[in-house]
């Protein structure tokens, strides 16, 4: 399989790798995994005043496309409100990274990681959304 | 129909009742179950393989040769599927029409995913430190865990026929088999580093 230039860029220079402390103010965590490939993805968002996502970090164990998808979404969610973050669709991720059909599930994983992180944020902050 | 025509080749190859579309267990005339005797499976595989081997049909007509090749491929696929416990379990679920939805079902329980993340971190650390002993230790721990889980899957599939629960266990096992693959790959790398 040949990776697109954008996938390779994110794979070789992943943005925002790491973790926030769990008890840090405004931090929420989304964990997802795909049985088909055994990939696991952790996406954390740090939400500030007005529900704006100030920072994001990820840790992904998986293929290049899964790492690139999660790296990309950490860049995309920054500066967005949690509601806006939920509007990110896997098709946009797949298009941006030029993912081949067999790697579409990696972009689905990244979209689901955002949803899981936002759900965790709302659970912690009693915001029914 | 001409009387000179040979009988339908697939029947001639594998008796009167066998069809290419038969399920993999039927192909080896074994009961449809997760618990199988691996040596018995292997014996039957070699037996079938010998029966349909394309070499036996080298002087036969085009149709027969093509069929023997189809049979050989099918029997090979059957053996590869039934040989490994994970693919055997998935196949049994497929026969029971229980989709494990491995592509779309991403809602694994959080505690399971946290555990997976910890395993991956431990492997990455041992790998970075070229800790061969540590990797072997992880391998043994995981291997033991897998044995136990396959025992549970056997009970769910063969005794309780609880396919929904079995599908859930199989989804978890897909992650764990991937982990074992990653550990074994790291062990090979660390051995190469040690000898190089």
Tab-separated table of N, CA, C and O in Angstrom, chain B residues 43-128:
chain	number	residue	atom	x	y	z
B	43	UNK	N	-5.206	-34.541	9.643
B	43	UNK	CA	-5.249	-35.828	8.945
B	43	UNK	C	-6.264	-35.776	7.795
B	43	UNK	O	-5.976	-36.176	6.670
B	44	UNK	N	-7.455	-35.253	8.097
B	44	UNK	CA	-8.502	-35.183	7.077
B	44	UNK	C	-8.140	-34.221	5.957
B	44	UNK	O	-8.503	-34.421	4.796
B	45	UNK	N	-7.449	-33.149	6.331
B	45	UNK	CA	-7.012	-32.174	5.326
B	45	UNK	C	-6.071	-32.847	4.323
B	45	UNK	O	-6.251	-32.726	3.112
B	46	UNK	N	-5.095	-33.574	4.834
B	46	UNK	CA	-4.136	-34.238	3.944
B	46	UNK	C	-4.818	-35.298	3.083
B	46	UNK	O	-4.482	-35.470	1.913
B	47	UNK	N	-5.793	-35.972	3.680
B	47	UNK	CA	-6.556	-36.989	2.957
B	47	UNK	C	-7.302	-36.369	1.766
B	47	UNK	O	-7.198	-36.829	0.635
B	48	UNK	N	-8.023	-35.280	2.049
B	48	UNK	CA	-8.773	-34.579	1.007
B	48	UNK	C	-7.846	-34.003	-0.057
B	48	UNK	O	-8.122	-34.061	-1.243
B	49	UNK	N	-6.776	-33.421	0.419
B	49	UNK	CA	-5.810	-32.795	-0.477
B	49	UNK	C	-5.291	-33.820	-1.484
B	49	UNK	O	-5.175	-33.529	-2.678
B	50	UNK	N	-5.008	-35.007	-0.982
B	50	UNK	CA	-4.508	-36.067	-1.867
B	50	UNK	C	-5.573	-36.469	-2.883
B	50	UNK	O	-5.278	-36.742	-4.047
B	51	UNK	N	-6.848	-36.472	-2.439
B	51	UNK	CA	-7.956	-36.878	-3.324
B	51	UNK	C	-8.144	-35.917	-4.499
B	51	UNK	O	-8.509	-36.333	-5.584
B	52	UNK	N	-7.930	-34.621	-4.237
B	52	UNK	CA	-8.260	-33.629	-5.270
B	52	UNK	C	-7.017	-33.033	-5.930
B	52	UNK	O	-7.130	-32.141	-6.755
B	53	UNK	N	-5.852	-33.474	-5.532
B	53	UNK	CA	-4.628	-32.843	-6.019
B	53	UNK	C	-4.595	-32.780	-7.550
B	53	UNK	O	-4.795	-33.784	-8.225
B	54	UNK	N	-4.334	-31.569	-8.093
B	54	UNK	CA	-4.335	-31.392	-9.554
B	54	UNK	C	-3.393	-32.361	-10.289
B	54	UNK	O	-3.660	-32.716	-11.437
B	55	UNK	N	-2.353	-32.821	-9.640
B	55	UNK	CA	-1.435	-33.777	-10.276
B	55	UNK	C	-2.148	-35.065	-10.687
B	55	UNK	O	-1.784	-35.697	-11.669
B	56	UNK	N	-3.156	-35.422	-9.915
B	56	UNK	CA	-3.897	-36.648	-10.212
B	56	UNK	C	-4.734	-36.512	-11.480
B	56	UNK	O	-5.194	-37.498	-12.036
B	57	UNK	N	-4.966	-35.254	-11.877
B	57	UNK	CA	-5.846	-35.019	-13.020
B	57	UNK	C	-5.088	-34.425	-14.207
B	57	UNK	O	-5.668	-33.823	-15.091
B	58	UNK	N	-3.768	-34.613	-14.184
B	58	UNK	CA	-2.916	-34.034	-15.212
B	58	UNK	C	-3.345	-34.476	-16.608
B	58	UNK	O	-3.293	-33.691	-17.550
B	59	UNK	N	-3.797	-35.735	-16.731
B	59	UNK	CA	-4.161	-36.237	-18.059
B	59	UNK	C	-5.666	-36.179	-18.297
B	59	UNK	O	-6.160	-36.637	-19.320
B	60	UNK	N	-6.400	-35.604	-17.341
B	60	UNK	CA	-7.863	-35.515	-17.472
B	60	UNK	C	-8.235	-34.328	-18.358
B	60	UNK	O	-7.380	-33.557	-18.776
B	61	UNK	N	-9.534	-34.190	-18.634
B	61	UNK	CA	-10.012	-33.095	-19.475
B	61	UNK	C	-9.893	-31.758	-18.771
B	61	UNK	O	-9.642	-31.688	-17.569
B	62	UNK	N	-10.067	-30.668	-19.549
B	62	UNK	CA	-9.957	-29.302	-19.018
B	62	UNK	C	-10.882	-29.069	-17.830
B	62	UNK	O	-10.488	-28.518	-16.820
B	63	UNK	N	-12.150	-29.498	-17.993
B	63	UNK	CA	-13.149	-29.267	-16.960
B	63	UNK	C	-12.732	-29.936	-15.650
B	63	UNK	O	-12.797	-29.332	-14.583
B	64	UNK	N	-12.278	-31.172	-15.758
B	64	UNK	CA	-11.880	-31.893	-14.551
B	64	UNK	C	-10.673	-31.264	-13.887
B	64	UNK	O	-10.609	-31.171	-12.665
B	65	UNK	N	-9.734	-30.823	-14.721
B	65	UNK	CA	-8.531	-30.215	-14.144
B	65	UNK	C	-8.885	-28.904	-13.433
B	65	UNK	O	-8.397	-28.608	-12.358
B	66	UNK	N	-9.766	-28.146	-14.069
B	66	UNK	CA	-10.182	-26.877	-13.458
B	66	UNK	C	-10.910	-27.153	-12.135
B	66	UNK	O	-10.700	-26.484	-11.143
B	67	UNK	N	-11.770	-28.150	-12.152
B	67	UNK	CA	-12.510	-28.497	-10.942
B	67	UNK	C	-11.588	-28.971	-9.824
B	67	UNK	O	-11.784	-28.617	-8.660
B	68	UNK	N	-10.606	-29.760	-10.182
B	68	UNK	CA	-9.708	-30.266	-9.136
B	68	UNK	C	-8.937	-29.100	-8.511
B	68	UNK	O	-8.678	-29.078	-7.314
B	69	UNK	N	-8.636	-28.107	-9.326
B	69	UNK	CA	-7.953	-26.917	-8.808
B	69	UNK	C	-8.878	-26.133	-7.876
B	69	UNK	O	-8.480	-25.669	-6.809
B	70	UNK	N	-10.154	-26.023	-8.290
B	70	UNK	CA	-11.143	-25.338	-7.444
B	70	UNK	C	-11.291	-26.049	-6.097
B	70	UNK	O	-11.345	-25.414	-5.054
B	71	UNK	N	-11.345	-27.381	-6.180
B	71	UNK	CA	-11.462	-28.167	-4.945
B	71	UNK	C	-10.238	-27.999	-4.060
B	71	UNK	O	-10.365	-27.829	-2.848
B	72	UNK	N	-9.072	-28.043	-4.670
B	72	UNK	CA	-7.832	-27.906	-3.900
B	72	UNK	C	-7.799	-26.556	-3.184
B	72	UNK	O	-7.424	-26.457	-2.007
B	73	UNK	N	-8.245	-25.500	-3.878
B	73	UNK	CA	-8.269	-24.151	-3.302
B	73	UNK	C	-9.257	-24.079	-2.138
B	73	UNK	O	-8.968	-23.539	-1.081
B	74	UNK	N	-10.440	-24.661	-2.392
B	74	UNK	CA	-11.503	-24.656	-1.391
B	74	UNK	C	-11.071	-25.409	-0.120
B	74	UNK	O	-11.305	-24.961	0.995
B	75	UNK	N	-10.445	-26.535	-0.310
B	75	UNK	CA	-10.013	-27.363	0.821
B	75	UNK	C	-8.909	-26.665	1.611
B	75	UNK	O	-8.877	-26.695	2.847
B	76	UNK	N	-8.055	-25.983	0.885
B	76	UNK	CA	-7.001	-25.204	1.533
B	76	UNK	C	-7.591	-24.079	2.380
B	76	UNK	O	-7.197	-23.855	3.521
B	77	UNK	N	-8.567	-23.382	1.793
B	77	UNK	CA	-9.240	-22.289	2.496
B	77	UNK	C	-9.938	-22.820	3.754
B	77	UNK	O	-9.870	-22.213	4.823
B	78	UNK	N	-10.570	-23.976	3.611
B	78	UNK	CA	-11.270	-24.595	4.742
B	78	UNK	C	-10.288	-24.912	5.864
B	78	UNK	O	-10.537	-24.610	7.037
B	79	UNK	N	-9.164	-25.491	5.501
B	79	UNK	CA	-8.171	-25.871	6.508
B	79	UNK	C	-7.615	-24.635	7.213
B	79	UNK	O	-7.525	-24.596	8.446
B	80	UNK	N	-7.264	-23.605	6.427
B	80	UNK	CA	-6.706	-22.389	7.020
B	80	UNK	C	-7.718	-21.721	7.959
B	80	UNK	O	-7.334	-21.123	8.960
B	81	UNK	N	-8.989	-21.789	7.613
B	81	UNK	CA	-10.030	-21.164	8.438
B	81	UNK	C	-10.251	-21.927	9.747
B	81	UNK	O	-10.393	-21.330	10.806
B	82	UNK	N	-10.267	-23.252	9.658
B	82	UNK	CA	-10.590	-24.055	10.841
B	82	UNK	C	-9.389	-24.285	11.755
B	82	UNK	O	-9.547	-24.574	12.936
B	83	UNK	N	-8.197	-24.131	11.191
B	83	UNK	CA	-6.975	-24.439	11.937
B	83	UNK	C	-6.774	-23.487	13.116
B	83	UNK	O	-6.460	-23.901	14.216
B	84	UNK	N	-6.951	-22.187	12.865
B	84	UNK	CA	-6.703	-21.196	13.917
B	84	UNK	C	-7.985	-20.939	14.701
B	84	UNK	O	-9.052	-20.786	14.107
B	85	UNK	N	-7.864	-20.873	16.034
B	85	UNK	CA	-9.084	-20.738	16.854
B	85	UNK	C	-9.886	-19.465	16.560
B	85	UNK	O	-11.108	-19.522	16.533
B	86	UNK	N	-9.191	-18.335	16.307
B	86	UNK	CA	-9.939	-17.090	16.074
B	86	UNK	C	-10.748	-17.174	14.782
B	86	UNK	O	-11.944	-16.852	14.774
B	87	UNK	N	-10.138	-17.619	13.698
B	87	UNK	CA	-10.884	-17.697	12.439
B	87	UNK	C	-11.957	-18.789	12.498
B	87	UNK	O	-13.010	-18.657	11.889
B	88	UNK	N	-11.701	-19.852	13.280
B	88	UNK	CA	-12.711	-20.899	13.447
B	88	UNK	C	-13.938	-20.345	14.181
B	88	UNK	O	-15.079	-20.585	13.794
B	89	UNK	N	-13.679	-19.569	15.235
B	89	UNK	CA	-14.783	-18.966	15.996
B	89	UNK	C	-15.570	-17.992	15.118
B	89	UNK	O	-16.808	-17.995	15.120
B	90	UNK	N	-14.846	-17.168	14.342
B	90	UNK	CA	-15.520	-16.214	13.449
B	90	UNK	C	-16.360	-16.947	12.423
B	90	UNK	O	-17.472	-16.530	12.105
B	91	UNK	N	-15.828	-18.050	11.909
B	91	UNK	CA	-16.539	-18.823	10.895
B	91	UNK	C	-17.809	-19.448	11.483
B	91	UNK	O	-18.870	-19.436	10.849
B	92	UNK	N	-17.723	-19.958	12.706
B	92	UNK	CA	-18.897	-20.536	13.362
B	92	UNK	C	-19.983	-19.478	13.564
B	92	UNK	O	-21.169	-19.748	13.398
B	93	UNK	N	-19.554	-18.253	13.911
B	93	UNK	CA	-20.518	-17.166	14.084
B	93	UNK	C	-21.162	-16.808	12.750
B	93	UNK	O	-22.353	-16.534	12.678
B	94	UNK	N	-20.348	-16.834	11.712
B	94	UNK	CA	-20.855	-16.552	10.367
B	94	UNK	C	-21.886	-17.615	9.965
B	94	UNK	O	-22.950	-17.290	9.428
B	95	UNK	N	-21.600	-18.876	10.254
B	95	UNK	CA	-22.537	-19.957	9.935
B	95	UNK	C	-23.839	-19.807	10.725
B	95	UNK	O	-24.906	-20.134	10.247
B	96	UNK	N	-23.703	-19.283	11.951
B	96	UNK	CA	-24.885	-19.072	12.793
B	96	UNK	C	-25.555	-17.738	12.472
B	96	UNK	O	-26.482	-17.309	13.142
B	97	UNK	N	-25.054	-17.066	11.433
B	97	UNK	CA	-25.552	-15.759	10.987
B	97	UNK	C	-25.501	-14.694	12.066
B	97	UNK	O	-26.421	-13.910	12.235
B	98	UNK	N	-24.385	-14.717	12.792
B	98	UNK	CA	-24.135	-13.681	13.778
B	98	UNK	C	-22.958	-12.843	13.323
B	98	UNK	O	-21.815	-13.260	13.423
B	99	UNK	N	-23.265	-11.670	12.783
B	99	UNK	CA	-22.230	-10.789	12.267
B	99	UNK	C	-21.449	-10.200	13.439
B	99	UNK	O	-22.035	-9.650	14.363
B	100	UNK	N	-20.122	-10.325	13.387
B	100	UNK	CA	-19.349	-9.742	14.481
B	100	UNK	C	-19.109	-8.248	14.260
B	100	UNK	O	-18.597	-7.566	15.125
B	101	UNK	N	-19.486	-7.734	13.074
B	101	UNK	CA	-19.436	-6.291	12.791
B	101	UNK	C	-18.105	-5.666	13.195
B	101	UNK	O	-18.066	-4.640	13.858
B	102	UNK	N	-17.022	-6.302	12.768
B	102	UNK	CA	-15.709	-5.840	13.221
B	102	UNK	C	-15.320	-4.499	12.621
B	102	UNK	O	-14.486	-3.785	13.148
B	103	UNK	N	-15.912	-4.126	11.491
B	103	UNK	CA	-15.559	-2.859	10.832
B	103	UNK	C	-16.343	-1.698	11.420
B	103	UNK	O	-15.823	-0.604	11.565
B	104	UNK	N	-17.607	-1.968	11.744
B	104	UNK	CA	-18.471	-0.867	12.143
B	104	UNK	C	-18.657	-0.776	13.655
B	104	UNK	O	-18.947	0.288	14.175
B	105	UNK	N	-18.477	-1.896	14.339
B	105	UNK	CA	-18.723	-1.879	15.777
B	105	UNK	C	-17.485	-1.394	16.526
B	105	UNK	O	-16.565	-2.152	16.798
B	106	UNK	N	-17.462	-0.095	16.839
B	106	UNK	CA	-16.287	0.479	17.483
B	106	UNK	C	-16.553	0.746	18.957
B	106	UNK	O	-15.718	1.301	19.650
B	107	UNK	N	-17.714	0.349	19.425
B	107	UNK	CA	-18.102	0.660	20.794
B	107	UNK	C	-17.606	-0.415	21.756
B	107	UNK	O	-18.377	-1.147	22.352
B	108	UNK	N	-16.289	-0.521	21.876
B	108	UNK	CA	-15.741	-1.461	22.839
B	108	UNK	C	-15.806	-0.807	24.219
B	108	UNK	O	-15.687	0.412	24.331
B	109	UNK	N	-15.985	-1.613	25.285
B	109	UNK	CA	-16.048	-1.025	26.629
B	109	UNK	C	-14.748	-0.274	26.958
B	109	UNK	O	-13.658	-0.732	26.596
B	110	UNK	N	-14.898	0.875	27.640
B	110	UNK	CA	-13.745	1.724	27.924
B	110	UNK	C	-12.666	1.001	28.727
B	110	UNK	O	-11.483	1.124	28.412
B	111	UNK	N	-13.075	0.209	29.736
B	111	UNK	CA	-12.050	-0.451	30.556
B	111	UNK	C	-11.225	-1.429	29.714
B	111	UNK	O	-10.022	-1.576	29.911
B	112	UNK	N	-11.876	-2.050	28.738
B	112	UNK	CA	-11.145	-2.954	27.848
B	112	UNK	C	-10.144	-2.162	27.001
B	112	UNK	O	-8.992	-2.577	26.834
B	113	UNK	N	-10.578	-1.012	26.500
B	113	UNK	CA	-9.687	-0.191	25.663
B	113	UNK	C	-8.528	0.388	26.468
B	113	UNK	O	-7.398	0.469	25.971
B	114	UNK	N	-8.804	0.773	27.714
B	114	UNK	CA	-7.732	1.281	28.587
B	114	UNK	C	-6.681	0.183	28.785
B	114	UNK	O	-5.480	0.427	28.687
B	115	UNK	N	-7.164	-1.040	28.990
B	115	UNK	CA	-6.275	-2.186	29.154
B	115	UNK	C	-5.436	-2.413	27.888
B	115	UNK	O	-4.240	-2.687	27.966
B	116	UNK	N	-6.088	-2.265	26.738
B	116	UNK	CA	-5.379	-2.426	25.462
B	116	UNK	C	-4.280	-1.379	25.317
B	116	UNK	O	-3.186	-1.665	24.861
B	117	UNK	N	-4.622	-0.154	25.721
B	117	UNK	CA	-3.659	0.945	25.648
B	117	UNK	C	-2.456	0.633	26.543
B	117	UNK	O	-1.316	0.849	26.146
B	118	UNK	N	-2.724	0.086	27.720
B	118	UNK	CA	-1.637	-0.247	28.651
B	118	UNK	C	-0.738	-1.354	28.097
B	118	UNK	O	0.484	-1.296	28.217
B	119	UNK	N	-1.377	-2.340	27.468
B	119	UNK	CA	-0.598	-3.414	26.826
B	119	UNK	C	0.313	-2.815	25.752
B	119	UNK	O	1.497	-3.124	25.683
B	120	UNK	N	-0.279	-1.963	24.919
B	120	UNK	CA	0.489	-1.371	23.820
B	120	UNK	C	1.651	-0.534	24.350
B	120	UNK	O	2.739	-0.543	23.780
B	121	UNK	N	1.387	0.199	25.440
B	121	UNK	CA	2.449	1.023	26.038
B	121	UNK	C	3.568	0.143	26.567
B	121	UNK	O	4.752	0.438	26.381
B	122	UNK	N	3.194	-0.962	27.232
B	122	UNK	CA	4.198	-1.885	27.780
B	122	UNK	C	5.042	-2.493	26.659
B	122	UNK	O	6.264	-2.623	26.786
B	123	UNK	N	4.390	-2.833	25.548
B	123	UNK	CA	5.126	-3.403	24.406
B	123	UNK	C	6.078	-2.355	23.825
B	123	UNK	O	7.253	-2.643	23.565
B	124	UNK	N	5.560	-1.131	23.643
B	124	UNK	CA	6.392	-0.055	23.068
B	124	UNK	C	7.608	0.226	23.941
B	124	UNK	O	8.722	0.412	23.434
B	125	UNK	N	7.404	0.222	25.270
B	125	UNK	CA	8.517	0.475	26.194
B	125	UNK	C	9.561	-0.635	26.114
B	125	UNK	O	10.758	-0.368	26.003
B	126	UNK	N	9.090	-1.880	26.172
B	126	UNK	CA	10.014	-3.025	26.113
B	126	UNK	C	10.746	-3.049	24.776
B	126	UNK	O	11.923	-3.379	24.698
B	127	UNK	N	10.029	-2.660	23.742
B	127	UNK	CA	10.610	-2.645	22.402
B	127	UNK	C	11.711	-1.584	22.309
B	127	UNK	O	12.804	-1.845	21.797
B	128	UNK	N	11.398	-0.394	22.831
B	128	UNK	CA	12.369	0.708	22.780
B	128	UNK	C	13.620	0.378	23.583
B	128	UNK	O	14.733	0.752	23.205
